[in-house]
mmCIF file of C-alpha atoms and ligand atoms in Angstrom:
data_model
loop_
_atom_site.group_PDB
_atom_site.id
_atom_site.type_symbol
_atom_site.label_atom_id
_atom_site.label_comp_id
_atom_site.label_asym_id
_atom_site.label_seq_id
_atom_site.Cartn_x
_atom_site.Cartn_y
_atom_site.Cartn_z
ATOM 1 C CA MET X 262 4.242 -21.313 -12.186
ATOM 2 C CA PRO X 263 3.022 -20.324 -15.700
ATOM 3 C CA LEU X 264 -0.168 -18.434 -16.627
ATOM 4 C CA ILE X 265 -3.312 -20.233 -15.461
ATOM 5 C CA ARG X 266 -5.602 -19.844 -18.463
ATOM 6 C CA SER X 267 -9.176 -18.696 -17.890
ATOM 7 C CA TRP X 268 -12.401 -18.866 -19.914
ATOM 8 C CA VAL X 269 -12.467 -15.072 -19.382
ATOM 9 C CA ASP X 270 -10.353 -14.289 -22.480
ATOM 10 C CA SER X 271 -9.209 -10.827 -21.370
ATOM 11 C CA ALA X 272 -7.447 -12.424 -18.357
ATOM 12 C CA ASN X 273 -5.151 -14.400 -20.695
ATOM 13 C CA ARG X 274 -3.917 -11.375 -22.671
ATOM 14 C CA ALA X 275 -0.252 -10.460 -22.318
ATOM 15 C CA GLY X 276 0.113 -7.545 -19.935
ATOM 16 C CA CYS X 277 -3.289 -7.982 -18.288
ATOM 17 C CA PRO X 278 -2.841 -7.028 -14.607
ATOM 18 C CA PHE X 279 -5.661 -9.309 -13.489
ATOM 19 C CA SER X 280 -4.655 -12.745 -14.735
ATOM 20 C CA LEU X 281 -6.151 -15.787 -13.010
ATOM 21 C CA ASN X 282 -2.869 -16.069 -11.097
ATOM 22 C CA ASN X 283 -3.751 -12.779 -9.388
ATOM 23 C CA LEU X 284 -7.418 -12.747 -8.278
ATOM 24 C CA PRO X 285 -7.333 -9.654 -6.064
ATOM 25 C CA TYR X 286 -10.307 -8.820 -3.845
ATOM 26 C CA GLY X 287 -12.227 -5.564 -3.758
ATOM 27 C CA VAL X 288 -15.633 -4.025 -3.114
ATOM 28 C CA PHE X 289 -17.777 -2.730 -5.966
ATOM 29 C CA SER X 290 -21.247 -1.557 -6.917
ATOM 30 C CA VAL X 291 -23.038 -1.052 -10.221
ATOM 31 C CA GLY X 292 -25.434 1.844 -10.644
ATOM 32 C CA GLY X 293 -27.041 2.595 -7.304
ATOM 33 C CA ASP X 294 -26.962 -0.933 -5.912
ATOM 34 C CA ALA X 295 -25.347 -1.981 -2.636
ATOM 35 C CA PRO X 296 -21.553 -2.350 -2.466
ATOM 36 C CA ARG X 297 -20.462 -5.998 -2.210
ATOM 37 C CA CYS X 298 -17.281 -8.043 -2.516
ATOM 38 C CA GLY X 299 -15.754 -8.945 -5.861
ATOM 39 C CA ALA X 300 -12.611 -10.403 -7.396
ATOM 40 C CA ALA X 301 -10.919 -8.926 -10.477
ATOM 41 C CA ILE X 302 -10.423 -11.188 -13.500
ATOM 42 C CA GLY X 303 -9.331 -9.636 -16.811
ATOM 43 C CA ASP X 304 -11.685 -6.750 -17.559
ATOM 44 C CA ARG X 305 -14.446 -8.261 -15.393
ATOM 45 C CA ILE X 306 -15.324 -8.487 -11.722
ATOM 46 C CA VAL X 307 -16.637 -11.719 -10.232
ATOM 47 C CA ASP X 308 -19.736 -10.793 -8.216
ATOM 48 C CA LEU X 309 -18.763 -12.861 -5.190
ATOM 49 C CA ALA X 310 -21.983 -12.091 -3.318
ATOM 50 C CA ALA X 311 -24.085 -13.369 -6.249
ATOM 51 C CA ALA X 312 -21.775 -16.375 -6.705
ATOM 52 C CA GLU X 313 -22.241 -17.294 -3.062
ATOM 53 C CA ALA X 314 -26.006 -16.788 -3.320
ATOM 54 C CA GLN X 315 -25.983 -19.229 -6.276
ATOM 55 C CA GLY X 316 -24.178 -21.793 -4.123
ATOM 56 C CA LEU X 317 -21.001 -21.699 -6.214
ATOM 57 C CA LEU X 318 -18.747 -20.961 -3.260
ATOM 58 C CA ASP X 319 -18.925 -20.647 0.518
ATOM 59 C CA ALA X 320 -17.662 -17.635 2.451
ATOM 60 C CA GLY X 321 -20.190 -17.756 5.284
ATOM 61 C CA GLY X 322 -22.299 -15.014 3.668
ATOM 62 C CA THR X 323 -19.547 -12.430 4.170
ATOM 63 C CA PHE X 324 -19.277 -11.465 0.494
ATOM 64 C CA ALA X 325 -22.627 -9.665 0.648
ATOM 65 C CA GLN X 326 -21.068 -7.167 3.068
ATOM 66 C CA GLY X 327 -19.779 -3.796 1.862
ATOM 67 C CA GLN X 328 -16.189 -4.515 2.972
ATOM 68 C CA LEU X 329 -13.900 -7.514 3.189
ATOM 69 C CA ASN X 330 -13.474 -7.489 6.992
ATOM 70 C CA GLY X 331 -16.021 -10.266 7.505
ATOM 71 C CA PHE X 332 -14.311 -12.525 4.981
ATOM 72 C CA MET X 333 -10.846 -11.754 6.361
ATOM 73 C CA ALA X 334 -12.036 -12.622 9.889
ATOM 74 C CA LEU X 335 -12.778 -16.188 8.714
ATOM 75 C CA GLY X 336 -9.036 -16.891 8.617
ATOM 76 C CA ARG X 337 -6.397 -18.332 6.375
ATOM 77 C CA ALA X 338 -7.900 -21.802 5.851
ATOM 78 C CA ARG X 339 -11.034 -20.186 4.384
ATOM 79 C CA TRP X 340 -8.982 -17.668 2.358
ATOM 80 C CA ASP X 341 -7.106 -20.588 0.776
ATOM 81 C CA ALA X 342 -10.255 -22.652 0.170
ATOM 82 C CA VAL X 343 -12.110 -19.768 -1.520
ATOM 83 C CA ARG X 344 -9.077 -18.919 -3.675
ATOM 84 C CA ALA X 345 -8.771 -22.552 -4.780
ATOM 85 C CA ARG X 346 -12.511 -22.711 -5.561
ATOM 86 C CA LEU X 347 -12.432 -19.447 -7.541
ATOM 87 C CA THR X 348 -9.411 -20.647 -9.513
ATOM 88 C CA GLU X 349 -11.337 -23.823 -10.377
ATOM 89 C CA LEU X 350 -14.478 -21.896 -11.385
ATOM 90 C CA LEU X 351 -12.536 -19.462 -13.598
ATOM 91 C CA ALA X 352 -10.146 -21.944 -15.236
ATOM 92 C CA GLU X 353 -10.655 -22.795 -18.920
ATOM 93 C CA ASP X 354 -12.831 -25.798 -18.076
ATOM 94 C CA GLY X 355 -14.563 -23.917 -15.232
ATOM 95 C CA ASP X 356 -18.161 -22.847 -14.668
ATOM 96 C CA ARG X 357 -19.412 -20.183 -17.076
ATOM 97 C CA ALA X 358 -22.454 -19.610 -14.866
ATOM 98 C CA LEU X 359 -20.204 -17.600 -12.540
ATOM 99 C CA PRO X 360 -21.734 -14.085 -12.365
ATOM 100 C CA LEU X 361 -19.412 -11.422 -13.855
ATOM 101 C CA VAL X 362 -19.764 -7.668 -14.143
ATOM 102 C CA PRO X 363 -17.811 -5.500 -16.648
ATOM 103 C CA MET X 364 -15.208 -3.606 -14.643
ATOM 104 C CA ALA X 365 -15.939 -0.501 -16.741
ATOM 105 C CA ASP X 366 -19.509 -0.415 -15.330
ATOM 106 C CA ALA X 367 -18.475 -0.725 -11.693
ATOM 107 C CA THR X 368 -17.696 1.809 -8.988
ATOM 108 C CA LEU X 369 -14.885 0.614 -6.733
ATOM 109 C CA HIS X 370 -15.099 1.345 -3.016
ATOM 110 C CA LEU X 371 -12.729 1.210 -0.068
ATOM 111 C CA PRO X 372 -12.098 -2.569 0.083
ATOM 112 C CA ILE X 373 -11.866 -2.772 3.873
ATOM 113 C CA ARG X 374 -13.154 -0.928 6.879
ATOM 114 C CA VAL X 375 -9.787 0.410 8.046
ATOM 115 C CA THR X 376 -9.827 -0.227 11.790
ATOM 116 C CA GLU X 377 -6.349 1.145 12.551
ATOM 117 C CA TYR X 378 -3.561 2.628 10.456
ATOM 118 C CA THR X 379 0.148 2.635 11.200
ATOM 119 C CA ASP X 380 2.804 3.944 8.870
ATOM 120 C CA PHE X 381 6.411 2.765 8.909
ATOM 121 C CA TYR X 382 9.727 4.054 7.561
ATOM 122 C CA ALA X 383 11.489 1.017 6.119
ATOM 123 C CA SER X 384 13.501 2.109 3.062
ATOM 124 C CA ARG X 385 17.067 2.863 4.057
ATOM 125 C CA ASN X 386 17.567 5.174 1.075
ATOM 126 C CA HIS X 387 14.444 7.131 1.951
ATOM 127 C CA ALA X 388 15.234 7.323 5.671
ATOM 128 C CA PHE X 389 18.766 8.515 4.926
ATOM 129 C CA ASN X 390 17.757 11.049 2.255
ATOM 130 C CA VAL X 391 14.957 12.541 4.352
ATOM 131 C CA GLY X 392 17.095 12.514 7.509
ATOM 132 C CA LEU X 393 19.767 14.399 5.589
ATOM 133 C CA LEU X 394 17.287 17.128 4.654
ATOM 134 C CA PHE X 395 15.656 17.427 8.097
ATOM 135 C CA ARG X 396 18.644 16.826 10.390
ATOM 136 C CA GLY X 397 21.921 16.924 8.397
ATOM 137 C CA PRO X 398 24.443 14.169 7.566
ATOM 138 C CA GLU X 399 25.529 13.444 11.181
ATOM 139 C CA ASN X 400 22.062 12.423 12.347
ATOM 140 C CA ALA X 401 20.528 11.408 8.991
ATOM 141 C CA LEU X 402 19.829 7.770 9.896
ATOM 142 C CA PRO X 403 18.540 7.566 13.486
ATOM 143 C CA PRO X 404 20.674 5.224 15.665
ATOM 144 C CA GLN X 405 17.867 2.694 16.231
ATOM 145 C CA TRP X 406 16.906 2.518 12.545
ATOM 146 C CA THR X 407 18.890 -0.610 11.566
ATOM 147 C CA HIS X 408 17.694 -2.382 14.746
ATOM 148 C CA MET X 409 13.920 -1.927 14.633
ATOM 149 C CA PRO X 410 11.137 -0.872 12.250
ATOM 150 C CA ILE X 411 10.044 2.606 13.314
ATOM 151 C CA GLY X 412 6.633 4.094 12.606
ATOM 152 C CA TYR X 413 3.854 6.353 13.839
ATOM 153 C CA ASN X 414 0.202 5.701 14.577
ATOM 154 C CA GLY X 415 -1.786 7.256 11.745
ATOM 155 C CA ARG X 416 -5.476 7.975 11.317
ATOM 156 C CA ALA X 417 -7.719 5.218 9.969
ATOM 157 C CA SER X 418 -10.424 7.853 9.481
ATOM 158 C CA SER X 419 -8.403 9.624 6.779
ATOM 159 C CA VAL X 420 -7.845 6.582 4.520
ATOM 160 C CA VAL X 421 -9.700 6.919 1.205
ATOM 161 C CA VAL X 422 -9.993 4.840 -1.950
ATOM 162 C CA SER X 423 -8.247 5.603 -5.248
ATOM 163 C CA GLY X 424 -9.901 8.415 -7.190
ATOM 164 C CA THR X 425 -10.925 10.441 -4.125
ATOM 165 C CA PRO X 426 -9.686 14.062 -4.502
ATOM 166 C CA ILE X 427 -7.222 15.262 -1.858
ATOM 167 C CA ARG X 428 -7.646 18.767 -0.462
ATOM 168 C CA ARG X 429 -4.441 20.760 0.054
ATOM 169 C CA PRO X 430 -4.430 21.368 3.809
ATOM 170 C CA MET X 431 -4.113 24.608 5.694
ATOM 171 C CA GLY X 432 -1.591 24.411 8.490
ATOM 172 C CA GLN X 433 0.633 26.086 10.998
ATOM 173 C CA LEU X 434 3.952 26.776 9.279
ATOM 174 C CA LYS X 435 7.240 28.199 10.439
ATOM 175 C CA GLY X 436 7.515 31.846 9.278
ATOM 176 C CA ASP X 437 10.454 34.241 9.394
ATOM 177 C CA SER X 438 8.996 36.037 12.425
ATOM 178 C CA GLY X 439 6.917 33.382 14.135
ATOM 179 C CA PRO X 440 4.361 30.820 12.987
ATOM 180 C CA VAL X 441 1.849 31.561 10.250
ATOM 181 C CA TRP X 442 -1.473 29.978 9.239
ATOM 182 C CA ALA X 443 -1.296 29.281 5.508
ATOM 183 C CA PRO X 444 -1.976 26.729 2.779
ATOM 184 C CA CYS X 445 0.633 23.958 2.689
ATOM 185 C CA ALA X 446 3.236 25.003 0.088
ATOM 186 C CA ARG X 447 5.200 21.740 0.112
ATOM 187 C CA LEU X 448 2.587 19.073 -0.581
ATOM 188 C CA ASP X 449 4.103 15.689 -1.412
ATOM 189 C CA LEU X 450 3.259 12.065 -2.087
ATOM 190 C CA GLU X 451 4.752 8.914 -0.595
ATOM 191 C CA LEU X 452 4.940 5.752 -2.703
ATOM 192 C CA GLU X 453 4.134 2.832 -0.401
ATOM 193 C CA LEU X 454 2.667 -0.630 -0.215
ATOM 194 C CA GLY X 455 0.079 -1.228 2.520
ATOM 195 C CA ALA X 456 -0.217 -4.588 4.254
ATOM 196 C CA VAL X 457 -3.792 -5.511 5.189
ATOM 197 C CA VAL X 458 -4.007 -7.437 8.457
ATOM 198 C CA GLY X 459 -6.728 -10.071 8.192
ATOM 199 C CA GLN X 460 -6.455 -11.715 11.605
ATOM 200 C CA PRO X 461 -6.439 -10.171 15.077
ATOM 201 C CA SER X 462 -4.025 -10.609 17.958
ATOM 202 C CA THR X 463 -4.805 -10.472 21.669
ATOM 203 C CA MET X 464 -3.700 -7.631 23.913
ATOM 204 C CA GLY X 465 -0.641 -8.672 25.895
ATOM 205 C CA CYS X 466 0.315 -11.393 23.390
ATOM 206 C CA ARG X 467 3.389 -10.926 21.234
ATOM 207 C CA VAL X 468 3.296 -12.270 17.689
ATOM 208 C CA SER X 469 6.353 -13.870 16.042
ATOM 209 C CA VAL X 470 7.438 -12.909 12.520
ATOM 210 C CA GLU X 471 6.117 -16.280 11.252
ATOM 211 C CA GLU X 472 2.763 -15.784 12.986
ATOM 212 C CA ALA X 473 2.626 -12.203 11.698
ATOM 213 C CA GLU X 474 3.026 -13.406 8.139
ATOM 214 C CA GLY X 475 0.076 -15.749 8.624
ATOM 215 C CA MET X 476 -2.061 -12.789 9.736
ATOM 216 C CA ILE X 477 -1.463 -10.713 6.569
ATOM 217 C CA PHE X 478 -4.314 -11.051 4.075
ATOM 218 C CA GLY X 479 -2.746 -9.074 1.257
ATOM 219 C CA TYR X 480 -1.314 -5.818 -0.041
ATOM 220 C CA VAL X 481 -2.605 -2.582 -1.569
ATOM 221 C CA LEU X 482 -0.912 0.398 -3.163
ATOM 222 C CA LEU X 483 -0.784 3.264 -0.669
ATOM 223 C CA ASN X 484 -0.069 6.988 -1.096
ATOM 224 C CA ASP X 485 0.737 8.662 2.219
ATOM 225 C CA TRP X 486 0.115 12.304 1.199
ATOM 226 C CA SER X 487 2.412 14.540 3.247
ATOM 227 C CA ALA X 488 2.546 18.255 4.039
ATOM 228 C CA ARG X 489 6.308 18.755 4.329
ATOM 229 C CA ASP X 490 6.250 22.326 5.656
ATOM 230 C CA VAL X 491 3.731 21.352 8.343
ATOM 231 C CA GLN X 492 5.852 18.287 9.105
ATOM 232 C CA ALA X 493 9.119 20.234 9.467
ATOM 233 C CA TRP X 494 7.584 22.559 12.086
ATOM 234 C CA GLU X 495 5.510 20.065 14.089
ATOM 235 C CA TYR X 496 7.343 16.745 14.102
ATOM 236 C CA GLN X 497 9.844 16.964 16.959
ATOM 237 C CA PRO X 498 9.795 15.146 19.335
ATOM 238 C CA LEU X 499 6.527 13.203 18.889
ATOM 239 C CA GLY X 500 6.585 12.617 15.130
ATOM 240 C CA PRO X 501 4.251 13.599 12.291
ATOM 241 C CA PHE X 502 0.697 14.629 13.192
ATOM 242 C CA GLN X 503 -1.345 17.007 10.999
ATOM 243 C CA SER X 504 1.223 16.708 8.188
ATOM 244 C CA LYS X 505 0.067 13.114 7.659
ATOM 245 C CA ALA X 506 -3.624 13.398 8.506
ATOM 246 C CA LEU X 507 -4.826 15.166 5.344
ATOM 247 C CA GLY X 508 -5.529 11.885 3.549
ATOM 248 C CA THR X 509 -4.040 8.513 2.676
ATOM 249 C CA THR X 510 -5.098 6.927 -0.598
ATOM 250 C CA ILE X 511 -5.202 3.159 -1.077
ATOM 251 C CA GLY X 512 -5.851 1.131 -4.207
ATOM 252 C CA PRO X 513 -9.211 -0.625 -4.584
ATOM 253 C CA TRP X 514 -7.748 -4.116 -5.072
ATOM 254 C CA ILE X 515 -6.115 -6.205 -2.360
ATOM 255 C CA VAL X 516 -3.534 -8.515 -3.944
ATOM 256 C CA THR X 517 -3.371 -11.581 -1.729
ATOM 257 C CA GLN X 518 -0.231 -12.895 -0.164
ATOM 258 C CA ALA X 519 -0.976 -16.168 -2.013
ATOM 259 C CA ALA X 520 -0.724 -14.405 -5.397
ATOM 260 C CA LEU X 521 2.611 -12.833 -4.419
ATOM 261 C CA GLU X 522 4.140 -16.071 -3.125
ATOM 262 C CA PRO X 523 6.129 -16.797 -6.359
ATOM 263 C CA PHE X 524 7.777 -13.354 -6.049
ATOM 264 C CA ARG X 525 9.189 -13.732 -2.551
ATOM 265 C CA SER X 526 12.456 -11.814 -2.347
ATOM 266 C CA LYS X 527 15.209 -10.921 0.056
ATOM 267 C CA GLY X 528 15.380 -7.274 1.092
ATOM 268 C CA ALA X 529 18.285 -4.851 1.544
ATOM 269 C CA GLU X 530 21.602 -6.012 3.036
ATOM 270 C CA ARG X 531 21.608 -5.938 6.839
ATOM 271 C CA ALA X 532 23.971 -3.464 8.511
ATOM 272 C CA ASN X 533 23.893 -5.587 11.681
ATOM 273 C CA PRO X 534 22.126 -8.732 12.942
ATOM 274 C CA LEU X 535 18.593 -8.137 14.201
ATOM 275 C CA LEU X 536 17.441 -9.183 17.663
ATOM 276 C CA PRO X 537 15.919 -12.684 17.536
ATOM 277 C CA TYR X 538 12.280 -11.497 17.735
ATOM 278 C CA LEU X 539 12.732 -9.686 14.385
ATOM 279 C CA GLN X 540 14.633 -12.381 12.498
ATOM 280 C CA GLU X 541 12.934 -13.997 9.508
ATOM 281 C CA SER X 542 13.308 -17.665 8.624
ATOM 282 C CA ARG X 543 12.590 -16.902 4.937
ATOM 283 C CA PRO X 544 12.619 -13.768 2.783
ATOM 284 C CA GLY X 545 9.616 -11.593 3.547
ATOM 285 C CA LEU X 546 9.709 -9.037 0.718
ATOM 286 C CA TYR X 547 8.574 -9.377 -2.907
ATOM 287 C CA ASP X 548 10.166 -8.731 -6.290
ATOM 288 C CA LEU X 549 7.655 -6.117 -7.333
ATOM 289 C CA GLU X 550 8.293 -3.201 -9.663
ATOM 290 C CA ILE X 551 6.662 -0.140 -8.159
ATOM 291 C CA GLY X 552 6.554 3.495 -9.195
ATOM 292 C CA TRP X 553 4.528 6.641 -9.653
ATOM 293 C CA SER X 554 3.548 9.185 -12.233
ATOM 294 C CA LEU X 555 2.610 12.855 -12.102
ATOM 295 C CA ASN X 556 0.030 14.093 -14.625
ATOM 296 C CA GLY X 557 0.721 11.022 -16.748
ATOM 297 C CA GLN X 558 4.520 11.273 -16.765
ATOM 298 C CA VAL X 559 6.356 8.411 -15.053
ATOM 299 C CA MET X 560 8.581 10.021 -12.408
ATOM 300 C CA ALA X 561 10.175 7.022 -10.683
ATOM 301 C CA ARG X 562 10.408 3.257 -10.759
ATOM 302 C CA THR X 563 11.964 1.088 -8.106
ATOM 303 C CA ASN X 564 11.406 -2.307 -6.506
ATOM 304 C CA TYR X 565 9.630 -3.225 -3.272
ATOM 305 C CA ASN X 566 12.602 -5.484 -2.460
ATOM 306 C CA VAL X 567 14.812 -2.456 -1.672
ATOM 307 C CA MET X 568 13.048 -2.337 1.713
ATOM 308 C CA TYR X 569 14.893 -3.116 4.939
ATOM 309 C CA TYR X 570 11.949 -4.547 6.912
ATOM 310 C CA SER X 571 9.073 -6.715 5.691
ATOM 311 C CA SER X 572 5.457 -6.162 6.731
ATOM 312 C CA ALA X 573 5.683 -9.331 8.851
ATOM 313 C CA GLN X 574 8.637 -7.884 10.761
ATOM 314 C CA GLN X 575 6.774 -4.599 11.186
ATOM 315 C CA LEU X 576 3.700 -6.434 12.454
ATOM 316 C CA ALA X 577 5.760 -8.556 14.879
ATOM 317 C CA HIS X 578 7.434 -5.411 16.195
ATOM 318 C CA HIS X 579 4.043 -3.681 16.455
ATOM 319 C CA THR X 580 2.888 -6.363 18.927
ATOM 320 C CA SER X 581 6.171 -6.429 20.876
ATOM 321 C CA SER X 582 4.650 -4.279 23.635
ATOM 322 C CA GLY X 583 1.499 -6.412 23.682
ATOM 323 C CA CYS X 584 -0.371 -4.012 21.393
ATOM 324 C CA PRO X 585 -3.396 -5.860 19.938
ATOM 325 C CA MET X 586 -3.981 -5.915 16.189
ATOM 326 C CA ARG X 587 -7.436 -5.915 14.615
ATOM 327 C CA VAL X 588 -8.976 -7.320 11.470
ATOM 328 C CA GLY X 589 -8.675 -4.410 9.015
ATOM 329 C CA ASP X 590 -5.464 -2.978 10.468
ATOM 330 C CA LEU X 591 -3.469 -1.269 7.726
ATOM 331 C CA LEU X 592 0.339 -1.076 7.853
ATOM 332 C CA GLY X 593 2.053 1.343 5.454
ATOM 333 C CA SER X 594 5.460 0.044 4.384
ATOM 334 C CA GLY X 595 7.124 3.445 4.463
ATOM 335 C CA THR X 596 8.147 5.312 1.319
ATOM 336 C CA ILE X 597 9.793 2.969 -1.172
ATOM 337 C CA SER X 598 12.919 4.546 -2.652
ATOM 338 C CA GLY X 599 15.906 3.179 -4.487
ATOM 339 C CA PRO X 600 19.253 5.021 -4.391
ATOM 340 C CA ALA X 601 18.922 7.118 -7.598
ATOM 341 C CA PRO X 602 16.698 10.234 -7.941
ATOM 342 C CA ASP X 603 14.530 8.502 -10.570
ATOM 343 C CA GLN X 604 13.919 5.701 -8.067
ATOM 344 C CA THR X 605 12.572 7.885 -5.265
ATOM 345 C CA GLY X 606 9.054 7.648 -3.883
ATOM 346 C CA ALA X 607 8.609 11.272 -2.800
ATOM 347 C CA LEU X 608 9.225 14.727 -4.308
ATOM 348 C CA LEU X 609 11.040 15.753 -1.122
ATOM 349 C CA GLU X 610 13.823 13.336 -2.015
ATOM 350 C CA MET X 611 13.615 13.682 -5.780
ATOM 351 C CA THR X 612 14.039 17.475 -5.618
ATOM 352 C CA GLN X 613 16.406 17.539 -2.595
ATOM 353 C CA GLY X 614 13.887 19.375 -0.490
ATOM 354 C CA GLY X 615 12.774 21.610 -3.381
ATOM 355 C CA LYS X 616 16.300 22.757 -4.309
ATOM 356 C CA THR X 617 16.588 20.724 -7.534
ATOM 357 C CA PRO X 618 13.417 21.047 -9.637
ATOM 358 C CA VAL X 619 12.346 18.212 -11.904
ATOM 359 C CA THR X 620 10.760 18.556 -15.331
ATOM 360 C CA VAL X 621 7.156 17.410 -15.649
ATOM 361 C CA ASN X 622 5.607 17.684 -19.105
ATOM 362 C CA GLY X 623 8.086 20.448 -19.949
ATOM 363 C CA GLN X 624 7.596 22.450 -16.719
ATOM 364 C CA ALA X 625 10.048 22.812 -13.813
ATOM 365 C CA ARG X 626 8.399 21.523 -10.639
ATOM 366 C CA THR X 627 9.275 20.940 -6.993
ATOM 367 C CA PHE X 628 6.179 20.054 -4.913
ATOM 368 C CA LEU X 629 2.577 19.259 -5.893
ATOM 369 C CA GLU X 630 0.376 21.968 -7.380
ATOM 370 C CA ASP X 631 -3.400 22.262 -7.381
ATOM 371 C CA GLY X 632 -4.898 20.071 -10.091
ATOM 372 C CA ASP X 633 -1.975 17.643 -10.118
ATOM 373 C CA GLU X 634 -2.837 13.979 -10.441
ATOM 374 C CA VAL X 635 -0.554 11.455 -8.759
ATOM 375 C CA ALA X 636 -0.882 7.788 -9.781
ATOM 376 C CA LEU X 637 0.983 4.856 -8.223
ATOM 377 C CA PHE X 638 1.533 1.544 -9.992
ATOM 378 C CA ALA X 639 3.009 -1.850 -9.169
ATOM 379 C CA THR X 640 3.555 -5.029 -11.162
ATOM 380 C CA ALA X 641 5.009 -8.439 -10.470
ATOM 381 C CA GLN X 642 6.070 -10.105 -13.729
ATOM 382 C CA GLY X 643 5.517 -13.865 -13.710
ATOM 383 C CA ASP X 644 6.135 -16.531 -16.320
ATOM 384 C CA GLY X 645 3.675 -15.375 -18.996
ATOM 385 C CA TYR X 646 1.423 -13.461 -16.613
ATOM 386 C CA ARG X 647 1.262 -10.309 -14.551
ATOM 387 C CA ILE X 648 0.137 -9.406 -11.077
ATOM 388 C CA GLY X 649 -1.143 -5.821 -11.066
ATOM 389 C CA PHE X 650 -2.649 -3.752 -8.256
ATOM 390 C CA GLY X 651 -5.052 -1.536 -10.196
ATOM 391 C CA PRO X 652 -5.104 2.258 -9.911
ATOM 392 C CA CYS X 653 -4.094 4.348 -6.896
ATOM 393 C CA THR X 654 -4.740 7.925 -7.947
ATOM 394 C CA GLY X 655 -5.620 11.231 -6.384
ATOM 395 C CA THR X 656 -5.989 14.794 -7.665
ATOM 396 C CA VAL X 657 -5.009 17.801 -5.562
ATOM 397 C CA LEU X 658 -7.777 20.305 -4.807
ATOM 398 C CA PRO X 659 -6.962 23.904 -3.757
ATOM 399 C CA ALA X 660 -6.810 24.754 -0.075
ATOM 400 C CA GLN X 661 -9.840 26.278 1.660
ATOM 401 C CA PRO X 662 -8.405 29.217 3.639
HETATM 402 MN MN1 MN W 829 4.748 7.366 4.904
#
């Protein structure tokens, strides 16, 4: 599909992340007014609450709310109808009465009320590289890894929107003569994509991969900040806990599954056939360039299609015990890493656990320092248009001993 031209000129410019083909959803406010739902188009935001109040579209009044959960709860038929209506209103021969706000004037908020947060571990390169550092070559890839998506239950309460500073945590660390209480000295990022679950499932009911795909509203950039020294001491046998609870940053714009449809892509080669409940009838990943920068220097670029499990497979597996899912559930993909060091989504891998420093703006670096700014980015390149995800940034604040 080529670029859909809009009467909002900035949306037609080459390289614009918010072409009419994209139309991501977010929550914004201007000045001190109440946060409400919007859609990005070029350098503007469609004020969806005002548009609904003017009778231009129908989302059951949910766009006046300060998060997208109400709209997501309406279900896929309404998601599709509103997207089609917005595309019509914004097309070249559309309705110029549609209320727009300059993006530069807006404050962007957390787009959803995050009801639950689970983080997975679905890049084979990342799982192998990290396993190598934590457990050695024999046990690098856990034996179940190629058979099921593994993850841990994270904290919804610690998810923040892009731009929120992240405080370096204090923690219990392994010392030479017993544990010590100290600032984390191995603070890291994790480059991930988060799937936003827009429809619930019932406790006791398993969801198939196909049904799971129908429940996913869209995707956000996600940085799973990680305290590696805390993690190394605490994580066996129940997995990460305080090392992953210091903050998780998500981007302000949810790119819908509909916008990503033209970029559907097969993932990594399978090492073995999956059990039937995890098999996909069509490719569930996307051809999406994704990467991160540190203090403005691009550190790594890779592709989301290096992943071994799709979000739909992760969601299906998540319900395999009968675990219910909620509107606003957030599923982190797991760190996205390609095989080469300049394709890795974490400093732990890029620096081989801190042994091989990297150069950032002329300085040798291993882990994150106070004042560092990490920014994630992702782009799908279409035929004459782009699908961008907006910013996903965070600056490290010093620890409070
Ligand atoms: Mn993670």
